[in-house]
Amino acid sequence: MGENQVLNQLEPWSELKDKVVLLVKDTRSLSIKLPFILLTGASSGIGREVCLDLGKAGCKIIAAARRVDRLEFLCSEINSLSSTGIMLAAPLELDVSSDAATIQKAVKQAWDIFGKIYVLINNAGIRGNVKTCLDLSEDEWDRVFRTNLTGAWLVSKYVCSLMRDPKRGGSVINVSSIAGLHRAMSLGGVAYACSKSGVDAMTKMMAIELGATDRGSGNYLAGSLSHS
């Protein structure tokens, strides 16, 4: 058996590379092809900066997060970029650690804002308390997994369910971390690293299950961040 055959058996998602969005490198082309975007964790950090870049590219954005006041300020900033007065961004209150029914309701609200969603960017995430695997509590473990992994799955589930119409299609981009692949952070991040490893596995399975349709799933691996 050749090396490529072995690789394809171990990593069948590698055959879906032409159907999966792995990394958005050019937001200008994205604005033409896939202009309606739902982005979670939009109120700060990576999510906020991505929303601003997408707004400058002319995309229409549903900015979702828990802190609505920050979202309203962000959307006002993005909408001021519109030379025609067309709304480019709208805020959506969404806590991805909520129960399934709450998330499903929020996703439906997001869909109704523009009448469609072509791209979902699962960016919401937390690092959690910095404790060793011996000191971390079960509640702290569950909180990290609920936000980083379960939340991303539930949002994806309900968005992709609305994308079922074959004329729609769409893409899911999960913001993961190099911490989920190898040791790339200081001690005390066991829950975070494990949750991001789970995001990687979920993305691969979603790519297999959805890749045969016009819906794709891919990862963006964020590196370690420092805040000044």
mmCIF file with all atom_site columns, C-alpha atoms in Angstrom:
data_model
loop_
_atom_site.group_PDB
_atom_site.id
_atom_site.type_symbol
_atom_site.label_atom_id
_atom_site.label_alt_id
_atom_site.label_comp_id
_atom_site.label_asym_id
_atom_site.label_entity_id
_atom_site.label_seq_id
_atom_site.pdbx_PDB_ins_code
_atom_site.Cartn_x
_atom_site.Cartn_y
_atom_site.Cartn_z
_atom_site.occupancy
_atom_site.B_iso_or_equiv
_atom_site.pdbx_formal_charge
_atom_site.auth_seq_id
_atom_site.auth_comp_id
_atom_site.auth_asym_id
_atom_site.auth_atom_id
_atom_site.pdbx_PDB_model_num
ATOM 1   C CA . MET A 1 1   ? 0.000   0.000  0.000  1.00 0.00 ? 1   MET A CA 1
ATOM 2   C CA . GLY A 1 2   ? 1.423   3.384  -1.012 1.00 0.00 ? 2   GLY A CA 1
ATOM 3   C CA . GLU A 1 3   ? 2.085   6.268  1.349  1.00 0.00 ? 3   GLU A CA 1
ATOM 4   C CA . ASN A 1 4   ? -0.760  8.332  -0.105 1.00 0.00 ? 4   ASN A CA 1
ATOM 5   C CA . GLN A 1 5   ? -3.224  5.470  0.340  1.00 0.00 ? 5   GLN A CA 1
ATOM 6   C CA . VAL A 1 6   ? -2.241  5.076  3.977  1.00 0.00 ? 6   VAL A CA 1
ATOM 7   C CA . LEU A 1 7   ? -2.544  8.829  4.523  1.00 0.00 ? 7   LEU A CA 1
ATOM 8   C CA . ASN A 1 8   ? -5.988  8.902  2.940  1.00 0.00 ? 8   ASN A CA 1
ATOM 9   C CA . GLN A 1 9   ? -7.175  6.091  5.195  1.00 0.00 ? 9   GLN A CA 1
ATOM 10  C CA . LEU A 1 10  ? -5.865  7.822  8.314  1.00 0.00 ? 10  LEU A CA 1
ATOM 11  C CA . GLU A 1 11  ? -6.901  11.294 7.179  1.00 0.00 ? 11  GLU A CA 1
ATOM 12  C CA . PRO A 1 12  ? -9.815  10.920 4.699  1.00 0.00 ? 12  PRO A CA 1
ATOM 13  C CA . TRP A 1 13  ? -10.596 14.631 4.992  1.00 0.00 ? 13  TRP A CA 1
ATOM 14  C CA . SER A 1 14  ? -7.421  15.306 2.982  1.00 0.00 ? 14  SER A CA 1
ATOM 15  C CA . GLU A 1 15  ? -9.369  14.313 -0.131 1.00 0.00 ? 15  GLU A CA 1
ATOM 16  C CA . LEU A 1 16  ? -11.846 17.116 0.523  1.00 0.00 ? 16  LEU A CA 1
ATOM 17  C CA . LYS A 1 17  ? -9.322  19.925 0.212  1.00 0.00 ? 17  LYS A CA 1
ATOM 18  C CA . ASP A 1 18  ? -11.065 21.422 -2.812 1.00 0.00 ? 18  ASP A CA 1
ATOM 19  C CA . LYS A 1 19  ? -14.378 21.548 -0.956 1.00 0.00 ? 19  LYS A CA 1
ATOM 20  C CA . VAL A 1 20  ? -13.208 22.863 2.389  1.00 0.00 ? 20  VAL A CA 1
ATOM 21  C CA . VAL A 1 21  ? -12.408 26.433 3.353  1.00 0.00 ? 21  VAL A CA 1
ATOM 22  C CA . LEU A 1 22  ? -9.217  26.108 5.416  1.00 0.00 ? 22  LEU A CA 1
ATOM 23  C CA . LEU A 1 23  ? -8.154  29.717 5.798  1.00 0.00 ? 23  LEU A CA 1
ATOM 24  C CA . VAL A 1 24  ? -9.539  32.985 4.534  1.00 0.00 ? 24  VAL A CA 1
ATOM 25  C CA . LYS A 1 25  ? -6.509  34.767 3.120  1.00 0.00 ? 25  LYS A CA 1
ATOM 26  C CA . ASP A 1 26  ? -8.229  37.340 0.949  1.00 0.00 ? 26  ASP A CA 1
ATOM 27  C CA . THR A 1 27  ? -11.306 38.983 2.447  1.00 0.00 ? 27  THR A CA 1
ATOM 28  C CA . ARG A 1 28  ? -11.919 40.851 -0.788 1.00 0.00 ? 28  ARG A CA 1
ATOM 29  C CA . SER A 1 29  ? -12.702 37.641 -2.664 1.00 0.00 ? 29  SER A CA 1
ATOM 30  C CA . LEU A 1 30  ? -14.757 36.465 0.313  1.00 0.00 ? 30  LEU A CA 1
ATOM 31  C CA . SER A 1 31  ? -16.936 39.556 0.112  1.00 0.00 ? 31  SER A CA 1
ATOM 32  C CA . ILE A 1 32  ? -17.843 38.679 -3.472 1.00 0.00 ? 32  ILE A CA 1
ATOM 33  C CA . LYS A 1 33  ? -18.507 34.968 -3.018 1.00 0.00 ? 33  LYS A CA 1
ATOM 34  C CA . LEU A 1 34  ? -19.697 34.592 0.566  1.00 0.00 ? 34  LEU A CA 1
ATOM 35  C CA . PRO A 1 35  ? -20.821 37.955 1.896  1.00 0.00 ? 35  PRO A CA 1
ATOM 36  C CA . PHE A 1 36  ? -23.174 36.987 4.768  1.00 0.00 ? 36  PHE A CA 1
ATOM 37  C CA . ILE A 1 37  ? -21.178 35.976 7.833  1.00 0.00 ? 37  ILE A CA 1
ATOM 38  C CA . LEU A 1 38  ? -22.029 35.002 11.411 1.00 0.00 ? 38  LEU A CA 1
ATOM 39  C CA . LEU A 1 39  ? -19.051 35.374 13.736 1.00 0.00 ? 39  LEU A CA 1
ATOM 40  C CA . THR A 1 40  ? -19.132 34.368 17.404 1.00 0.00 ? 40  THR A CA 1
ATOM 41  C CA . GLY A 1 41  ? -16.945 35.927 20.060 1.00 0.00 ? 41  GLY A CA 1
ATOM 42  C CA . ALA A 1 42  ? -17.062 39.186 18.129 1.00 0.00 ? 42  ALA A CA 1
ATOM 43  C CA . SER A 1 43  ? -16.898 41.681 20.977 1.00 0.00 ? 43  SER A CA 1
ATOM 44  C CA . SER A 1 44  ? -13.130 41.585 21.539 1.00 0.00 ? 44  SER A CA 1
ATOM 45  C CA . GLY A 1 45  ? -9.777  40.165 20.463 1.00 0.00 ? 45  GLY A CA 1
ATOM 46  C CA . ILE A 1 46  ? -9.490  38.183 17.236 1.00 0.00 ? 46  ILE A CA 1
ATOM 47  C CA . GLY A 1 47  ? -13.243 38.268 16.635 1.00 0.00 ? 47  GLY A CA 1
ATOM 48  C CA . ARG A 1 48  ? -13.475 42.043 16.757 1.00 0.00 ? 48  ARG A CA 1
ATOM 49  C CA . GLU A 1 49  ? -10.518 42.551 14.427 1.00 0.00 ? 49  GLU A CA 1
ATOM 50  C CA . VAL A 1 50  ? -11.858 40.009 11.924 1.00 0.00 ? 50  VAL A CA 1
ATOM 51  C CA . CYS A 1 51  ? -15.245 41.763 11.913 1.00 0.00 ? 51  CYS A CA 1
ATOM 52  C CA . LEU A 1 52  ? -13.578 45.089 11.167 1.00 0.00 ? 52  LEU A CA 1
ATOM 53  C CA . ASP A 1 53  ? -11.556 43.597 8.300  1.00 0.00 ? 53  ASP A CA 1
ATOM 54  C CA . LEU A 1 54  ? -14.625 41.884 6.842  1.00 0.00 ? 54  LEU A CA 1
ATOM 55  C CA . GLY A 1 55  ? -16.603 45.101 7.116  1.00 0.00 ? 55  GLY A CA 1
ATOM 56  C CA . LYS A 1 56  ? -13.901 46.981 5.223  1.00 0.00 ? 56  LYS A CA 1
ATOM 57  C CA . ALA A 1 57  ? -14.142 44.297 2.535  1.00 0.00 ? 57  ALA A CA 1
ATOM 58  C CA . GLY A 1 58  ? -17.876 44.898 2.153  1.00 0.00 ? 58  GLY A CA 1
ATOM 59  C CA . CYS A 1 59  ? -19.125 41.731 3.835  1.00 0.00 ? 59  CYS A CA 1
ATOM 60  C CA . LYS A 1 60  ? -22.381 41.705 5.770  1.00 0.00 ? 60  LYS A CA 1
ATOM 61  C CA . ILE A 1 61  ? -21.746 40.552 9.314  1.00 0.00 ? 61  ILE A CA 1
ATOM 62  C CA . ILE A 1 62  ? -23.789 39.300 12.236 1.00 0.00 ? 62  ILE A CA 1
ATOM 63  C CA . ALA A 1 63  ? -21.496 40.009 15.182 1.00 0.00 ? 63  ALA A CA 1
ATOM 64  C CA . ALA A 1 64  ? -22.396 37.667 18.041 1.00 0.00 ? 64  ALA A CA 1
ATOM 65  C CA . ALA A 1 65  ? -21.229 37.665 21.655 1.00 0.00 ? 65  ALA A CA 1
ATOM 66  C CA . ARG A 1 66  ? -22.452 38.057 25.231 1.00 0.00 ? 66  ARG A CA 1
ATOM 67  C CA . ARG A 1 67  ? -21.537 41.741 25.650 1.00 0.00 ? 67  ARG A CA 1
ATOM 68  C CA . VAL A 1 68  ? -24.137 43.534 23.553 1.00 0.00 ? 68  VAL A CA 1
ATOM 69  C CA . ASP A 1 69  ? -22.884 47.013 24.433 1.00 0.00 ? 69  ASP A CA 1
ATOM 70  C CA . ARG A 1 70  ? -19.514 46.247 22.859 1.00 0.00 ? 70  ARG A CA 1
ATOM 71  C CA . LEU A 1 71  ? -21.209 44.689 19.845 1.00 0.00 ? 71  LEU A CA 1
ATOM 72  C CA . GLU A 1 72  ? -23.328 47.781 19.264 1.00 0.00 ? 72  GLU A CA 1
ATOM 73  C CA . PHE A 1 73  ? -20.236 49.976 19.329 1.00 0.00 ? 73  PHE A CA 1
ATOM 74  C CA . LEU A 1 74  ? -18.442 47.611 16.925 1.00 0.00 ? 74  LEU A CA 1
ATOM 75  C CA . CYS A 1 75  ? -21.371 47.457 14.493 1.00 0.00 ? 75  CYS A CA 1
ATOM 76  C CA . SER A 1 76  ? -21.723 51.234 14.551 1.00 0.00 ? 76  SER A CA 1
ATOM 77  C CA . GLU A 1 77  ? -18.052 51.508 13.617 1.00 0.00 ? 77  GLU A CA 1
ATOM 78  C CA . ILE A 1 78  ? -18.459 49.017 10.765 1.00 0.00 ? 78  ILE A CA 1
ATOM 79  C CA . ASN A 1 79  ? -21.674 50.588 9.463  1.00 0.00 ? 79  ASN A CA 1
ATOM 80  C CA . SER A 1 80  ? -19.968 53.972 9.307  1.00 0.00 ? 80  SER A CA 1
ATOM 81  C CA . LEU A 1 81  ? -17.776 52.456 6.578  1.00 0.00 ? 81  LEU A CA 1
ATOM 82  C CA . SER A 1 82  ? -20.765 52.083 4.246  1.00 0.00 ? 82  SER A CA 1
ATOM 83  C CA . SER A 1 83  ? -20.819 54.798 1.600  1.00 0.00 ? 83  SER A CA 1
ATOM 84  C CA . THR A 1 84  ? -24.377 53.897 0.567  1.00 0.00 ? 84  THR A CA 1
ATOM 85  C CA . GLY A 1 85  ? -25.940 53.710 4.015  1.00 0.00 ? 85  GLY A CA 1
ATOM 86  C CA . ILE A 1 86  ? -26.577 49.978 3.672  1.00 0.00 ? 86  ILE A CA 1
ATOM 87  C CA . MET A 1 87  ? -26.293 48.084 6.956  1.00 0.00 ? 87  MET A CA 1
ATOM 88  C CA . LEU A 1 88  ? -23.108 46.013 6.977  1.00 0.00 ? 88  LEU A CA 1
ATOM 89  C CA . ALA A 1 89  ? -23.181 44.717 10.543 1.00 0.00 ? 89  ALA A CA 1
ATOM 90  C CA . ALA A 1 90  ? -25.781 43.816 13.148 1.00 0.00 ? 90  ALA A CA 1
ATOM 91  C CA . PRO A 1 91  ? -25.267 42.772 16.780 1.00 0.00 ? 91  PRO A CA 1
ATOM 92  C CA . LEU A 1 92  ? -26.597 39.497 18.179 1.00 0.00 ? 92  LEU A CA 1
ATOM 93  C CA . GLU A 1 93  ? -26.581 38.487 21.824 1.00 0.00 ? 93  GLU A CA 1
ATOM 94  C CA . LEU A 1 94  ? -25.272 34.927 21.966 1.00 0.00 ? 94  LEU A CA 1
ATOM 95  C CA . ASP A 1 95  ? -23.649 33.015 24.806 1.00 0.00 ? 95  ASP A CA 1
ATOM 96  C CA . VAL A 1 96  ? -22.273 29.847 23.205 1.00 0.00 ? 96  VAL A CA 1
ATOM 97  C CA . SER A 1 97  ? -22.154 28.155 26.617 1.00 0.00 ? 97  SER A CA 1
ATOM 98  C CA . SER A 1 98  ? -25.966 28.308 26.773 1.00 0.00 ? 98  SER A CA 1
ATOM 99  C CA . ASP A 1 99  ? -28.274 25.322 26.342 1.00 0.00 ? 99  ASP A CA 1
ATOM 100 C CA . ALA A 1 100 ? -29.199 23.971 22.923 1.00 0.00 ? 100 ALA A CA 1
ATOM 101 C CA . ALA A 1 101 ? -32.642 25.605 22.764 1.00 0.00 ? 101 ALA A CA 1
ATOM 102 C CA . THR A 1 102 ? -31.211 29.055 23.509 1.00 0.00 ? 102 THR A CA 1
ATOM 103 C CA . ILE A 1 103 ? -28.509 28.672 20.873 1.00 0.00 ? 103 ILE A CA 1
ATOM 104 C CA . GLN A 1 104 ? -30.995 27.409 18.281 1.00 0.00 ? 104 GLN A CA 1
ATOM 105 C CA . LYS A 1 105 ? -33.217 30.445 18.905 1.00 0.00 ? 105 LYS A CA 1
ATOM 106 C CA . ALA A 1 106 ? -30.257 32.829 18.570 1.00 0.00 ? 106 ALA A CA 1
ATOM 107 C CA . VAL A 1 107 ? -29.148 31.185 15.319 1.00 0.00 ? 107 VAL A CA 1
ATOM 108 C CA . LYS A 1 108 ? -32.653 31.624 13.880 1.00 0.00 ? 108 LYS A CA 1
ATOM 109 C CA . GLN A 1 109 ? -32.547 35.305 14.885 1.00 0.00 ? 109 GLN A CA 1
ATOM 110 C CA . ALA A 1 110 ? -29.162 35.641 13.188 1.00 0.00 ? 110 ALA A CA 1
ATOM 111 C CA . TRP A 1 111 ? -30.483 34.037 10.005 1.00 0.00 ? 111 TRP A CA 1
ATOM 112 C CA . ASP A 1 112 ? -33.482 36.361 9.897  1.00 0.00 ? 112 ASP A CA 1
ATOM 113 C CA . ILE A 1 113 ? -31.321 39.513 10.048 1.00 0.00 ? 113 ILE A CA 1
ATOM 114 C CA . PHE A 1 114 ? -30.163 39.187 6.424  1.00 0.00 ? 114 PHE A CA 1
ATOM 115 C CA . GLY A 1 115 ? -32.268 36.172 5.412  1.00 0.00 ? 115 GLY A CA 1
ATOM 116 C CA . LYS A 1 116 ? -29.209 33.969 4.965  1.00 0.00 ? 116 LYS A CA 1
ATOM 117 C CA . ILE A 1 117 ? -25.810 32.980 6.338  1.00 0.00 ? 117 ILE A CA 1
ATOM 118 C CA . TYR A 1 118 ? -23.102 31.812 3.956  1.00 0.00 ? 118 TYR A CA 1
ATOM 119 C CA . VAL A 1 119 ? -20.204 31.607 6.409  1.00 0.00 ? 119 VAL A CA 1
ATOM 120 C CA . LEU A 1 120 ? -20.079 30.708 10.090 1.00 0.00 ? 120 LEU A CA 1
ATOM 121 C CA . ILE A 1 121 ? -16.896 31.572 11.974 1.00 0.00 ? 121 ILE A CA 1
ATOM 122 C CA . ASN A 1 122 ? -16.797 29.838 15.357 1.00 0.00 ? 122 ASN A CA 1
ATOM 123 C CA . ASN A 1 123 ? -14.393 32.132 17.169 1.00 0.00 ? 123 ASN A CA 1
ATOM 124 C CA . ALA A 1 124 ? -15.828 32.291 20.705 1.00 0.00 ? 124 ALA A CA 1
ATOM 125 C CA . GLY A 1 125 ? -13.572 30.669 23.260 1.00 0.00 ? 125 GLY A CA 1
ATOM 126 C CA . ILE A 1 126 ? -12.038 30.947 26.705 1.00 0.00 ? 126 ILE A CA 1
ATOM 127 C CA . ARG A 1 127 ? -8.774  29.763 28.210 1.00 0.00 ? 127 ARG A CA 1
ATOM 128 C CA . GLY A 1 128 ? -10.210 29.214 31.668 1.00 0.00 ? 128 GLY A CA 1
ATOM 129 C CA . ASN A 1 129 ? -8.350  29.245 34.945 1.00 0.00 ? 129 ASN A CA 1
ATOM 130 C CA . VAL A 1 130 ? -4.666  28.433 34.751 1.00 0.00 ? 130 VAL A CA 1
ATOM 131 C CA . LYS A 1 131 ? -4.351  25.335 36.926 1.00 0.00 ? 131 LYS A CA 1
ATOM 132 C CA . THR A 1 132 ? -2.604  21.996 36.622 1.00 0.00 ? 132 THR A CA 1
ATOM 133 C CA . CYS A 1 133 ? -4.597  18.871 35.800 1.00 0.00 ? 133 CYS A CA 1
ATOM 134 C CA . LEU A 1 134 ? -4.465  17.960 39.513 1.00 0.00 ? 134 LEU A CA 1
ATOM 135 C CA . ASP A 1 135 ? -5.846  21.282 40.735 1.00 0.00 ? 135 ASP A CA 1
ATOM 136 C CA . LEU A 1 136 ? -8.451  21.962 38.030 1.00 0.00 ? 136 LEU A CA 1
ATOM 137 C CA . SER A 1 137 ? -12.046 21.412 39.174 1.00 0.00 ? 137 SER A CA 1
ATOM 138 C CA . GLU A 1 138 ? -14.702 19.523 37.237 1.00 0.00 ? 138 GLU A CA 1
ATOM 139 C CA . ASP A 1 139 ? -16.802 22.688 36.944 1.00 0.00 ? 139 ASP A CA 1
ATOM 140 C CA . GLU A 1 140 ? -13.856 24.599 35.451 1.00 0.00 ? 140 GLU A CA 1
ATOM 141 C CA . TRP A 1 141 ? -13.172 21.757 32.988 1.00 0.00 ? 141 TRP A CA 1
ATOM 142 C CA . ASP A 1 142 ? -16.838 21.665 31.948 1.00 0.00 ? 142 ASP A CA 1
ATOM 143 C CA . ARG A 1 143 ? -16.996 25.454 31.508 1.00 0.00 ? 143 ARG A CA 1
ATOM 144 C CA . VAL A 1 144 ? -14.051 25.462 29.078 1.00 0.00 ? 144 VAL A CA 1
ATOM 145 C CA . PHE A 1 145 ? -15.408 22.526 27.076 1.00 0.00 ? 145 PHE A CA 1
ATOM 146 C CA . ARG A 1 146 ? -18.923 23.959 27.041 1.00 0.00 ? 146 ARG A CA 1
ATOM 147 C CA . THR A 1 147 ? -17.670 27.198 25.517 1.00 0.00 ? 147 THR A CA 1
ATOM 148 C CA . ASN A 1 148 ? -14.874 26.035 23.235 1.00 0.00 ? 148 ASN A CA 1
ATOM 149 C CA . LEU A 1 149 ? -16.196 22.714 21.924 1.00 0.00 ? 149 LEU A CA 1
ATOM 150 C CA . THR A 1 150 ? -19.859 22.097 22.724 1.00 0.00 ? 150 THR A CA 1
ATOM 151 C CA . GLY A 1 151 ? -20.803 25.665 21.855 1.00 0.00 ? 151 GLY A CA 1
ATOM 152 C CA . ALA A 1 152 ? -19.022 25.505 18.505 1.00 0.00 ? 152 ALA A CA 1
ATOM 153 C CA . TRP A 1 153 ? -20.768 22.216 17.717 1.00 0.00 ? 153 TRP A CA 1
ATOM 154 C CA . LEU A 1 154 ? -24.237 23.499 18.620 1.00 0.00 ? 154 LEU A CA 1
ATOM 155 C CA . VAL A 1 155 ? -23.890 26.738 16.652 1.00 0.00 ? 155 VAL A CA 1
ATOM 156 C CA . SER A 1 156 ? -22.579 24.737 13.670 1.00 0.00 ? 156 SER A CA 1
ATOM 157 C CA . LYS A 1 157 ? -25.403 22.226 13.985 1.00 0.00 ? 157 LYS A CA 1
ATOM 158 C CA . TYR A 1 158 ? -28.161 24.817 13.807 1.00 0.00 ? 158 TYR A CA 1
ATOM 159 C CA . VAL A 1 159 ? -26.529 27.005 11.158 1.00 0.00 ? 159 VAL A CA 1
ATOM 160 C CA . CYS A 1 160 ? -25.792 24.022 8.902  1.00 0.00 ? 160 CYS A CA 1
ATOM 161 C CA . SER A 1 161 ? -29.361 22.787 9.371  1.00 0.00 ? 161 SER A CA 1
ATOM 162 C CA . LEU A 1 162 ? -30.542 26.061 7.823  1.00 0.00 ? 162 LEU A CA 1
ATOM 163 C CA . MET A 1 163 ? -28.003 25.622 5.011  1.00 0.00 ? 163 MET A CA 1
ATOM 164 C CA . ARG A 1 164 ? -29.600 22.312 3.976  1.00 0.00 ? 164 ARG A CA 1
ATOM 165 C CA . ASP A 1 165 ? -31.255 23.838 0.933  1.00 0.00 ? 165 ASP A CA 1
ATOM 166 C CA . PRO A 1 166 ? -28.982 22.690 -1.940 1.00 0.00 ? 166 PRO A CA 1
ATOM 167 C CA . LYS A 1 167 ? -29.194 26.152 -3.489 1.00 0.00 ? 167 LYS A CA 1
ATOM 168 C CA . ARG A 1 168 ? -27.651 27.725 -0.388 1.00 0.00 ? 168 ARG A CA 1
ATOM 169 C CA . GLY A 1 169 ? -24.535 25.897 0.715  1.00 0.00 ? 169 GLY A CA 1
ATOM 170 C CA . GLY A 1 170 ? -21.964 27.611 2.868  1.00 0.00 ? 170 GLY A CA 1
ATOM 171 C CA . SER A 1 171 ? -18.850 27.166 4.960  1.00 0.00 ? 171 SER A CA 1
ATOM 172 C CA . VAL A 1 172 ? -17.888 26.773 8.605  1.00 0.00 ? 172 VAL A CA 1
ATOM 173 C CA . ILE A 1 173 ? -14.553 28.077 9.877  1.00 0.00 ? 173 ILE A CA 1
ATOM 174 C CA . ASN A 1 174 ? -13.541 26.972 13.371 1.00 0.00 ? 174 ASN A CA 1
ATOM 175 C CA . VAL A 1 175 ? -10.892 29.033 15.127 1.00 0.00 ? 175 VAL A CA 1
ATOM 176 C CA . SER A 1 176 ? -8.716  26.486 16.883 1.00 0.00 ? 176 SER A CA 1
ATOM 177 C CA . SER A 1 177 ? -5.243  26.779 18.403 1.00 0.00 ? 177 SER A CA 1
ATOM 178 C CA . ILE A 1 178 ? -1.807  25.282 17.982 1.00 0.00 ? 178 ILE A CA 1
ATOM 179 C CA . ALA A 1 179 ? -2.211  24.307 21.648 1.00 0.00 ? 179 ALA A CA 1
ATOM 180 C CA . GLY A 1 180 ? -4.523  21.545 20.452 1.00 0.00 ? 180 GLY A CA 1
ATOM 181 C CA . LEU A 1 181 ? -1.809  20.054 18.244 1.00 0.00 ? 181 LEU A CA 1
ATOM 182 C CA . HIS A 1 182 ? 1.329   20.173 20.352 1.00 0.00 ? 182 HIS A CA 1
ATOM 183 C CA . ARG A 1 183 ? 2.777   21.704 23.465 1.00 0.00 ? 183 ARG A CA 1
ATOM 184 C CA . ALA A 1 184 ? 2.597   25.390 22.709 1.00 0.00 ? 184 ALA A CA 1
ATOM 185 C CA . MET A 1 185 ? 1.541   27.010 25.940 1.00 0.00 ? 185 MET A CA 1
ATOM 186 C CA . SER A 1 186 ? 2.613   27.216 29.540 1.00 0.00 ? 186 SER A CA 1
ATOM 187 C CA . LEU A 1 187 ? 1.515   24.741 32.194 1.00 0.00 ? 187 LEU A CA 1
ATOM 188 C CA . GLY A 1 188 ? -2.041  25.067 33.431 1.00 0.00 ? 188 GLY A CA 1
ATOM 189 C CA . GLY A 1 189 ? -3.870  24.910 30.114 1.00 0.00 ? 189 GLY A CA 1
ATOM 190 C CA . VAL A 1 190 ? -4.954  21.265 30.096 1.00 0.00 ? 190 VAL A CA 1
ATOM 191 C CA . ALA A 1 191 ? -8.675  21.997 29.618 1.00 0.00 ? 191 ALA A CA 1
ATOM 192 C CA . TYR A 1 192 ? -8.021  24.588 26.915 1.00 0.00 ? 192 TYR A CA 1
ATOM 193 C CA . ALA A 1 193 ? -5.594  22.379 24.972 1.00 0.00 ? 193 ALA A CA 1
ATOM 194 C CA . CYS A 1 194 ? -7.910  19.369 25.153 1.00 0.00 ? 194 CYS A CA 1
ATOM 195 C CA . SER A 1 195 ? -10.928 21.416 24.068 1.00 0.00 ? 195 SER A CA 1
ATOM 196 C CA . LYS A 1 196 ? -9.057  22.775 21.039 1.00 0.00 ? 196 LYS A CA 1
ATOM 197 C CA . SER A 1 197 ? -7.892  19.275 20.134 1.00 0.00 ? 197 SER A CA 1
ATOM 198 C CA . GLY A 1 198 ? -11.574 18.352 20.200 1.00 0.00 ? 198 GLY A CA 1
ATOM 199 C CA . VAL A 1 199 ? -12.349 21.267 17.874 1.00 0.00 ? 199 VAL A CA 1
ATOM 200 C CA . ASP A 1 200 ? -9.756  19.905 15.443 1.00 0.00 ? 200 ASP A CA 1
ATOM 201 C CA . ALA A 1 201 ? -11.362 16.443 15.475 1.00 0.00 ? 201 ALA A CA 1
ATOM 202 C CA . MET A 1 202 ? -14.865 17.905 15.146 1.00 0.00 ? 202 MET A CA 1
ATOM 203 C CA . THR A 1 203 ? -13.775 19.970 12.147 1.00 0.00 ? 203 THR A CA 1
ATOM 204 C CA . LYS A 1 204 ? -12.370 16.910 10.382 1.00 0.00 ? 204 LYS A CA 1
ATOM 205 C CA . MET A 1 205 ? -15.559 14.930 10.949 1.00 0.00 ? 205 MET A CA 1
ATOM 206 C CA . MET A 1 206 ? -17.715 17.853 9.813  1.00 0.00 ? 206 MET A CA 1
ATOM 207 C CA . ALA A 1 207 ? -15.594 18.124 6.672  1.00 0.00 ? 207 ALA A CA 1
ATOM 208 C CA . ILE A 1 208 ? -16.228 14.439 5.941  1.00 0.00 ? 208 ILE A CA 1
ATOM 209 C CA . GLU A 1 209 ? -19.962 14.601 6.644  1.00 0.00 ? 209 GLU A CA 1
ATOM 210 C CA . LEU A 1 210 ? -20.646 17.948 4.959  1.00 0.00 ? 210 LEU A CA 1
ATOM 211 C CA . GLY A 1 211 ? -17.957 17.915 2.274  1.00 0.00 ? 211 GLY A CA 1
ATOM 212 C CA . ALA A 1 212 ? -20.082 15.876 -0.111 1.00 0.00 ? 212 ALA A CA 1
ATOM 213 C CA . THR A 1 213 ? -22.563 18.762 -0.171 1.00 0.00 ? 213 THR A CA 1
ATOM 214 C CA . ASP A 1 214 ? -22.036 22.453 -0.802 1.00 0.00 ? 214 ASP A CA 1
ATOM 215 C CA . ARG A 1 215 ? -21.235 22.963 2.859  1.00 0.00 ? 215 ARG A CA 1
ATOM 216 C CA . GLY A 1 216 ? -17.649 22.726 4.036  1.00 0.00 ? 216 GLY A CA 1
ATOM 217 C CA . SER A 1 217 ? -15.822 22.938 7.316  1.00 0.00 ? 217 SER A CA 1
ATOM 218 C CA . GLY A 1 218 ? -12.271 23.983 8.065  1.00 0.00 ? 218 GLY A CA 1
ATOM 219 C CA . ASN A 1 219 ? -9.917  25.159 10.782 1.00 0.00 ? 219 ASN A CA 1
ATOM 220 C CA . TYR A 1 220 ? -7.947  28.305 11.312 1.00 0.00 ? 220 TYR A CA 1
ATOM 221 C CA . LEU A 1 221 ? -5.170  27.583 13.799 1.00 0.00 ? 221 LEU A CA 1
ATOM 222 C CA . ALA A 1 222 ? -4.483  30.603 15.930 1.00 0.00 ? 222 ALA A CA 1
ATOM 223 C CA . GLY A 1 223 ? -1.068  30.901 17.497 1.00 0.00 ? 223 GLY A CA 1
ATOM 224 C CA . SER A 1 224 ? -0.193  31.926 21.015 1.00 0.00 ? 224 SER A CA 1
ATOM 225 C CA . LEU A 1 225 ? -1.245  35.514 21.695 1.00 0.00 ? 225 LEU A CA 1
ATOM 226 C CA . SER A 1 226 ? 0.307   38.095 23.948 1.00 0.00 ? 226 SER A CA 1
ATOM 227 C CA . HIS A 1 227 ? -1.566  41.136 25.171 1.00 0.00 ? 227 HIS A CA 1
ATOM 228 C CA . SER A 1 228 ? 0.172   44.433 25.858 1.00 0.00 ? 228 SER A CA 1
#
